[in-house]
């Protein structure tokens, strides 16, 4: 029996892009809403990827963030765009777009790995690191194309993401935690004995309080982002395992409530948010590594808002104008 304020699912229509020729098809039924999109929810949820990608690139240009993050956000935008066209058509001719959708954020994660591991390295190390990560991305793409086994790319993505996130956590702690970056009173006295530059007690106290506060927010962002990733991954897997049962449930409760049971769509939304949070975290961490914490501010009033790292000077001007 359908839920209140709902209506039955319509019968499948003749699709504009038919026949479906892709090697994979997800649990969402094809062409039930419009003949112009094979999987309407899986298509439209990519609009969030695309919107966040554009917003992030504009923010990088506006606030002077390092160029590598603009490239990473461009990759993020390409992922959403490719997935949009693939889910719209489900055609073999869009197989490159299918690969983009399935490989998901591997390319962007490789770019973030470069941003992390290339920091303060020599030109030679940066070149070799770039070649190595590009080779890894190509290998994962080609080997997955050969295997066509989703388990391979899921494991590769999980391993790569784990390495980058753990290393970022370590860098964050060493950079900002006072006891690790030699900002205690004892360290200050030791530097004074050696004739090294020593900040005043007031300045040291200010930096310690500032960085501890930043660490709390950063750890919340990390936890929130990982929760979105893992939650989306869980929902997607449940969608794959119990597809027939979920389709029956959708039909019983009707539209629009049945759309809430589109697991792959939730995967797009949750991984899109998680990946964007990670890129913003990387931008903020890079400014901390450059010792520019006082020049930038994380604008993130509520956890359901979209975070943005902005120049303090621009933020001050905006407040004055309002």
Tab-separated table of N, CA, C and O in Angstrom, residues 225-310:
chain	number	residue	atom	x	y	z
A	225	UNK	N	33.579	14.017	7.448
A	225	UNK	CA	33.834	13.588	6.072
A	225	UNK	C	33.952	12.079	5.949
A	225	UNK	O	33.379	11.469	5.033
A	226	UNK	N	34.683	11.447	6.875
A	226	UNK	CA	34.829	9.994	6.834
A	226	UNK	C	33.483	9.302	7.072
A	226	UNK	O	33.190	8.264	6.454
A	227	UNK	N	32.675	9.867	7.952
A	227	UNK	CA	31.354	9.285	8.202
A	227	UNK	C	30.499	9.317	6.942
A	227	UNK	O	29.763	8.361	6.646
A	228	UNK	N	30.591	10.419	6.194
A	228	UNK	CA	29.834	10.515	4.945
A	228	UNK	C	30.325	9.490	3.935
A	228	UNK	O	29.530	8.813	3.265
A	229	UNK	N	31.648	9.347	3.814
A	229	UNK	CA	32.212	8.362	2.900
A	229	UNK	C	31.745	6.952	3.251
A	229	UNK	O	31.222	6.209	2.407
A	230	UNK	N	31.976	6.564	4.496
A	230	UNK	CA	31.677	5.203	4.918
A	230	UNK	C	30.181	4.929	4.903
A	230	UNK	O	29.741	3.834	4.525
A	231	UNK	N	29.379	5.939	5.296
A	231	UNK	CA	27.935	5.766	5.245
A	231	UNK	C	27.439	5.576	3.822
A	231	UNK	O	26.594	4.718	3.552
A	232	UNK	N	27.961	6.382	2.901
A	232	UNK	CA	27.576	6.235	1.496
A	232	UNK	C	27.988	4.891	0.928
A	232	UNK	O	27.240	4.266	0.162
A	233	UNK	N	29.182	4.445	1.303
A	233	UNK	CA	29.667	3.148	0.824
A	233	UNK	C	28.785	2.017	1.338
A	233	UNK	O	28.452	1.080	0.599
A	234	UNK	N	28.381	2.104	2.608
A	234	UNK	CA	27.506	1.084	3.183
A	234	UNK	C	26.158	1.047	2.473
A	234	UNK	O	25.650	-0.024	2.114
A	235	UNK	N	25.568	2.226	2.271
A	235	UNK	CA	24.255	2.290	1.614
A	235	UNK	C	24.335	1.742	0.195
A	235	UNK	O	23.437	1.007	-0.255
A	236	UNK	N	25.397	2.074	-0.523
A	236	UNK	CA	25.550	1.584	-1.891
A	236	UNK	C	25.639	0.059	-1.911
A	236	UNK	O	25.016	-0.595	-2.755
A	237	UNK	N	26.392	-0.512	-0.988
A	237	UNK	CA	26.517	-1.968	-0.950
A	237	UNK	C	25.200	-2.647	-0.581
A	237	UNK	O	24.850	-3.687	-1.146
A	238	UNK	N	24.454	-2.064	0.349
A	238	UNK	CA	23.140	-2.611	0.682
A	238	UNK	C	22.217	-2.533	-0.527
A	238	UNK	O	21.405	-3.444	-0.768
A	239	UNK	N	22.350	-1.463	-1.294
A	239	UNK	CA	21.555	-1.291	-2.508
A	239	UNK	C	21.865	-2.397	-3.515
A	239	UNK	O	20.963	-2.917	-4.189
A	240	UNK	N	23.135	-2.766	-3.623
A	240	UNK	CA	23.523	-3.826	-4.551
A	240	UNK	C	23.052	-5.193	-4.077
A	240	UNK	O	22.594	-6.028	-4.870
A	241	UNK	N	23.170	-5.448	-2.774
A	241	UNK	CA	22.868	-6.777	-2.231
A	241	UNK	C	21.366	-7.047	-2.214
A	241	UNK	O	20.909	-8.139	-2.560
A	242	UNK	N	20.587	-6.046	-1.816
A	242	UNK	CA	19.143	-6.246	-1.629
A	242	UNK	C	18.333	-5.502	-2.690
A	242	UNK	O	17.240	-5.003	-2.409
A	243	UNK	N	18.850	-5.476	-3.908
A	243	UNK	CA	18.211	-4.683	-4.958
A	243	UNK	C	16.768	-5.098	-5.224
A	243	UNK	O	15.872	-4.254	-5.288
A	244	UNK	N	16.514	-6.387	-5.374
A	244	UNK	CA	15.153	-6.835	-5.706
A	244	UNK	C	14.168	-6.474	-4.596
A	244	UNK	O	13.048	-6.024	-4.875
A	245	UNK	N	14.587	-6.651	-3.336
A	245	UNK	CA	13.706	-6.307	-2.217
A	245	UNK	C	13.465	-4.796	-2.158
A	245	UNK	O	12.345	-4.345	-1.892
A	246	UNK	N	14.512	-4.010	-2.415
A	246	UNK	CA	14.374	-2.554	-2.361
A	246	UNK	C	13.458	-2.063	-3.472
A	246	UNK	O	12.642	-1.149	-3.276
A	247	UNK	N	13.550	-2.658	-4.646
A	247	UNK	CA	12.653	-2.269	-5.742
A	247	UNK	C	11.202	-2.529	-5.371
A	247	UNK	O	10.310	-1.712	-5.664
A	248	UNK	N	10.941	-3.648	-4.721
A	248	UNK	CA	9.576	-3.952	-4.290
A	248	UNK	C	9.095	-2.938	-3.253
A	248	UNK	O	7.938	-2.498	-3.296
A	249	UNK	N	9.984	-2.555	-2.329
A	249	UNK	CA	9.616	-1.568	-1.313
A	249	UNK	C	9.289	-0.226	-1.950
A	249	UNK	O	8.329	0.446	-1.560
A	250	UNK	N	10.074	0.163	-2.951
A	250	UNK	CA	9.800	1.429	-3.624
A	250	UNK	C	8.409	1.415	-4.246
A	250	UNK	O	7.660	2.401	-4.175
A	251	UNK	N	8.095	0.330	-4.902
A	251	UNK	CA	6.796	0.218	-5.555
A	251	UNK	C	5.656	0.271	-4.544
A	251	UNK	O	4.578	0.813	-4.825
A	252	UNK	N	5.896	-0.281	-3.352
A	252	UNK	CA	4.844	-0.304	-2.334
A	252	UNK	C	4.593	1.080	-1.760
A	252	UNK	O	3.444	1.485	-1.556
A	253	UNK	N	5.653	1.824	-1.463
A	253	UNK	CA	5.467	3.128	-0.820
A	253	UNK	C	5.185	4.237	-1.823
A	253	UNK	O	4.644	5.271	-1.471
A	254	UNK	N	5.546	4.025	-3.102
A	254	UNK	CA	5.223	4.984	-4.149
A	254	UNK	C	6.154	6.184	-4.181
A	254	UNK	O	7.089	6.305	-3.385
A	255	UNK	N	5.870	7.075	-5.128
A	255	UNK	CA	6.637	8.316	-5.292
A	255	UNK	C	5.972	9.446	-4.501
A	255	UNK	O	4.747	9.445	-4.362
A	256	UNK	N	6.718	10.415	-3.971
A	256	UNK	CA	8.171	10.592	-4.114
A	256	UNK	C	9.002	9.871	-3.064
A	256	UNK	O	10.217	9.913	-3.105
A	257	UNK	N	8.331	9.219	-2.076
A	257	UNK	CA	9.061	8.622	-0.951
A	257	UNK	C	10.007	7.522	-1.398
A	257	UNK	O	11.046	7.297	-0.771
A	258	UNK	N	9.669	6.841	-2.472
A	258	UNK	CA	10.521	5.768	-2.956
A	258	UNK	C	11.900	6.253	-3.380
A	258	UNK	O	12.868	5.480	-3.382
A	259	UNK	N	12.001	7.541	-3.737
A	259	UNK	CA	13.290	8.090	-4.146
A	259	UNK	C	14.310	8.052	-3.009
A	259	UNK	O	15.523	8.037	-3.252
A	260	UNK	N	13.830	8.037	-1.765
A	260	UNK	CA	14.737	7.982	-0.622
A	260	UNK	C	15.446	6.640	-0.514
A	260	UNK	O	16.412	6.505	0.241
A	261	UNK	N	14.985	5.644	-1.248
A	261	UNK	CA	15.593	4.314	-1.213
A	261	UNK	C	16.526	4.074	-2.391
A	261	UNK	O	16.900	2.933	-2.658
A	262	UNK	N	16.905	5.133	-3.089
A	262	UNK	CA	17.854	5.015	-4.198
A	262	UNK	C	19.281	5.058	-3.632
A	262	UNK	O	19.868	6.121	-3.439
A	263	UNK	N	19.843	3.889	-3.355
A	263	UNK	CA	21.122	3.806	-2.662
A	263	UNK	C	22.292	4.406	-3.419
A	263	UNK	O	23.171	5.035	-2.822
A	264	UNK	N	22.328	4.218	-4.734
A	264	UNK	CA	23.452	4.749	-5.500
A	264	UNK	C	23.401	6.277	-5.538
A	264	UNK	O	24.441	6.941	-5.562
A	265	UNK	N	22.185	6.819	-5.525
A	265	UNK	CA	22.049	8.272	-5.442
A	265	UNK	C	22.602	8.810	-4.134
A	265	UNK	O	23.271	9.843	-4.104
A	266	UNK	N	22.326	8.103	-3.038
A	266	UNK	CA	22.885	8.505	-1.745
A	266	UNK	C	24.405	8.408	-1.757
A	266	UNK	O	25.095	9.216	-1.127
A	267	UNK	N	24.930	7.412	-2.462
A	267	UNK	CA	26.380	7.288	-2.602
A	267	UNK	C	26.961	8.537	-3.265
A	267	UNK	O	27.972	9.077	-2.826
A	268	UNK	N	26.304	9.016	-4.323
A	268	UNK	CA	26.767	10.235	-4.989
A	268	UNK	C	26.761	11.420	-4.025
A	268	UNK	O	27.749	12.171	-3.932
A	269	UNK	N	25.663	11.604	-3.311
A	269	UNK	CA	25.527	12.754	-2.419
A	269	UNK	C	26.554	12.693	-1.289
A	269	UNK	O	27.263	13.671	-1.010
A	270	UNK	N	26.660	11.542	-0.644
A	270	UNK	CA	27.502	11.433	0.550
A	270	UNK	C	28.988	11.440	0.214
A	270	UNK	O	29.789	12.078	0.912
A	271	UNK	N	29.376	10.753	-0.860
A	271	UNK	CA	30.794	10.808	-1.235
A	271	UNK	C	31.153	12.173	-1.807
A	271	UNK	O	32.285	12.642	-1.645
A	272	UNK	N	30.189	12.819	-2.476
A	272	UNK	CA	30.442	14.163	-2.982
A	272	UNK	C	30.730	15.129	-1.843
A	272	UNK	O	31.685	15.923	-1.908
A	273	UNK	N	29.932	15.061	-0.783
A	273	UNK	CA	30.151	15.922	0.375
A	273	UNK	C	31.460	15.551	1.070
A	273	UNK	O	32.263	16.428	1.427
A	274	UNK	N	31.681	14.244	1.274
A	274	UNK	CA	32.900	13.800	1.949
A	274	UNK	C	34.155	14.210	1.203
A	274	UNK	O	35.129	14.680	1.812
A	275	UNK	N	34.150	14.062	-0.119
A	275	UNK	CA	35.319	14.439	-0.916
A	275	UNK	C	35.546	15.945	-0.888
A	275	UNK	O	36.690	16.409	-0.807
A	276	UNK	N	34.469	16.712	-0.930
A	276	UNK	CA	34.615	18.163	-0.899
A	276	UNK	C	35.165	18.618	0.453
A	276	UNK	O	36.025	19.509	0.517
A	277	UNK	N	34.682	18.012	1.522
A	277	UNK	CA	35.205	18.334	2.851
A	277	UNK	C	36.700	18.042	2.930
A	277	UNK	O	37.468	18.805	3.524
A	278	UNK	N	37.108	16.931	2.316
A	278	UNK	CA	38.521	16.576	2.363
A	278	UNK	C	39.381	17.596	1.617
A	278	UNK	O	40.470	17.972	2.077
A	279	UNK	N	38.894	18.064	0.469
A	279	UNK	CA	39.657	19.064	-0.294
A	279	UNK	C	39.753	20.373	0.486
A	279	UNK	O	40.823	20.997	0.551
A	280	UNK	N	38.639	20.804	1.089
A	280	UNK	CA	38.662	22.033	1.888
A	280	UNK	C	39.612	21.869	3.075
A	280	UNK	O	40.371	22.789	3.410
A	281	UNK	N	39.578	20.714	3.708
A	281	UNK	CA	40.505	20.419	4.802
A	281	UNK	C	41.948	20.521	4.317
A	281	UNK	O	42.808	21.086	4.988
A	282	UNK	N	42.219	19.983	3.133
A	282	UNK	CA	43.562	20.060	2.570
A	282	UNK	C	44.000	21.496	2.309
A	282	UNK	O	45.160	21.861	2.545
A	283	UNK	N	43.076	22.328	1.829
A	283	UNK	CA	43.388	23.738	1.593
A	283	UNK	C	43.749	24.431	2.906
A	283	UNK	O	44.747	25.162	2.996
A	284	UNK	N	42.941	24.207	3.913
A	284	UNK	CA	43.173	24.833	5.214
A	284	UNK	C	44.481	24.351	5.833
A	284	UNK	O	45.259	25.134	6.383
A	285	UNK	N	44.749	23.053	5.715
A	285	UNK	CA	45.979	22.491	6.265
A	285	UNK	C	47.196	23.068	5.552
A	285	UNK	O	48.231	23.349	6.184
A	286	UNK	N	47.105	23.283	4.235
A	286	UNK	CA	48.228	23.855	3.499
A	286	UNK	C	48.548	25.267	4.001
A	286	UNK	O	49.716	25.630	4.152
A	287	UNK	N	47.531	26.057	4.282
A	287	UNK	CA	47.780	27.387	4.819
A	287	UNK	C	48.432	27.311	6.202
A	287	UNK	O	49.259	28.159	6.544
A	288	UNK	N	48.067	26.293	6.976
A	288	UNK	CA	48.708	26.109	8.284
A	288	UNK	C	50.172	25.718	8.108
A	288	UNK	O	51.048	26.197	8.851
A	289	UNK	N	50.468	24.869	7.141
A	289	UNK	CA	51.849	24.482	6.873
A	289	UNK	C	52.679	25.697	6.446
A	289	UNK	O	53.878	25.771	6.727
A	290	UNK	N	52.019	26.625	5.766
A	290	UNK	CA	52.704	27.855	5.345
A	290	UNK	C	52.730	28.919	6.437
A	290	UNK	O	53.174	30.043	6.195
A	291	UNK	N	52.228	28.529	7.632
A	291	UNK	CA	52.189	29.443	8.779
A	291	UNK	C	51.386	30.705	8.463
A	291	UNK	O	51.761	31.826	8.821
A	292	UNK	N	50.242	30.489	7.794
A	292	UNK	CA	49.382	31.616	7.415
A	292	UNK	C	47.994	31.479	8.054
A	292	UNK	O	46.991	31.920	7.502
A	293	UNK	N	47.963	30.888	9.249
A	293	UNK	CA	46.678	30.672	9.921
A	293	UNK	C	45.922	31.972	10.165
A	293	UNK	O	44.688	31.996	10.115
A	294	UNK	N	46.660	33.043	10.456
A	294	UNK	CA	46.002	34.310	10.771
A	294	UNK	C	45.486	35.028	9.525
A	294	UNK	O	44.741	35.998	9.643
A	295	UNK	N	45.882	34.578	8.353
A	295	UNK	CA	45.462	35.229	7.108
A	295	UNK	C	44.188	34.629	6.535
A	295	UNK	O	43.557	35.229	5.658
A	296	UNK	N	43.812	33.422	7.015
A	296	UNK	CA	42.650	32.725	6.459
A	296	UNK	C	41.723	32.258	7.580
A	296	UNK	O	42.151	32.022	8.714
A	297	UNK	N	40.469	32.138	7.213
A	297	UNK	CA	39.442	31.737	8.175
A	297	UNK	C	38.542	30.700	7.524
A	297	UNK	O	38.192	30.820	6.345
A	298	UNK	N	38.175	29.669	8.308
A	298	UNK	CA	37.228	28.678	7.818
A	298	UNK	C	35.822	29.181	8.091
A	298	UNK	O	35.403	29.309	9.247
A	299	UNK	N	35.086	29.479	7.028
A	299	UNK	CA	33.701	29.918	7.168
A	299	UNK	C	32.795	28.686	7.103
A	299	UNK	O	32.560	28.118	6.034
A	300	UNK	N	32.305	28.289	8.276
A	300	UNK	CA	31.507	27.053	8.375
A	300	UNK	C	30.637	27.157	9.626
A	300	UNK	O	30.936	26.563	10.663
A	301	UNK	N	29.549	27.910	9.524
A	301	UNK	CA	28.717	28.228	10.687
A	301	UNK	C	28.013	26.996	11.245
A	301	UNK	O	27.910	26.829	12.460
A	302	UNK	N	27.510	26.126	10.379
A	302	UNK	CA	26.796	24.915	10.787
A	302	UNK	C	27.329	23.740	9.978
A	302	UNK	O	27.762	23.913	8.838
A	303	UNK	N	27.243	22.548	10.545
A	303	UNK	CA	27.845	21.408	9.858
A	303	UNK	C	27.125	21.078	8.559
A	303	UNK	O	27.692	20.456	7.664
A	304	UNK	N	25.859	21.483	8.431
A	304	UNK	CA	25.139	21.211	7.178
A	304	UNK	C	25.387	22.298	6.123
A	304	UNK	O	24.909	22.190	5.008
A	305	UNK	N	26.138	23.330	6.473
A	305	UNK	CA	26.540	24.339	5.496
A	305	UNK	C	27.761	23.851	4.711
A	305	UNK	O	28.440	22.917	5.124
A	306	UNK	N	28.033	24.513	3.590
A	306	UNK	CA	29.202	24.184	2.783
A	306	UNK	C	30.385	25.009	3.293
A	306	UNK	O	30.332	26.241	3.291
A	307	UNK	N	31.470	24.362	3.745
A	307	UNK	CA	32.607	25.120	4.282
A	307	UNK	C	33.399	25.815	3.178
A	307	UNK	O	33.412	25.378	2.026
A	308	UNK	N	34.076	26.887	3.554
A	308	UNK	CA	34.882	27.645	2.610
A	308	UNK	C	36.023	28.303	3.379
A	308	UNK	O	35.806	28.879	4.449
A	309	UNK	N	37.234	28.215	2.844
A	309	UNK	CA	38.392	28.874	3.437
A	309	UNK	C	38.560	30.217	2.746
A	309	UNK	O	38.800	30.271	1.539
A	310	UNK	N	38.423	31.312	3.511
A	310	UNK	CA	38.418	32.656	2.930
A	310	UNK	C	39.509	33.505	3.568
A	310	UNK	O	39.946	33.258	4.692
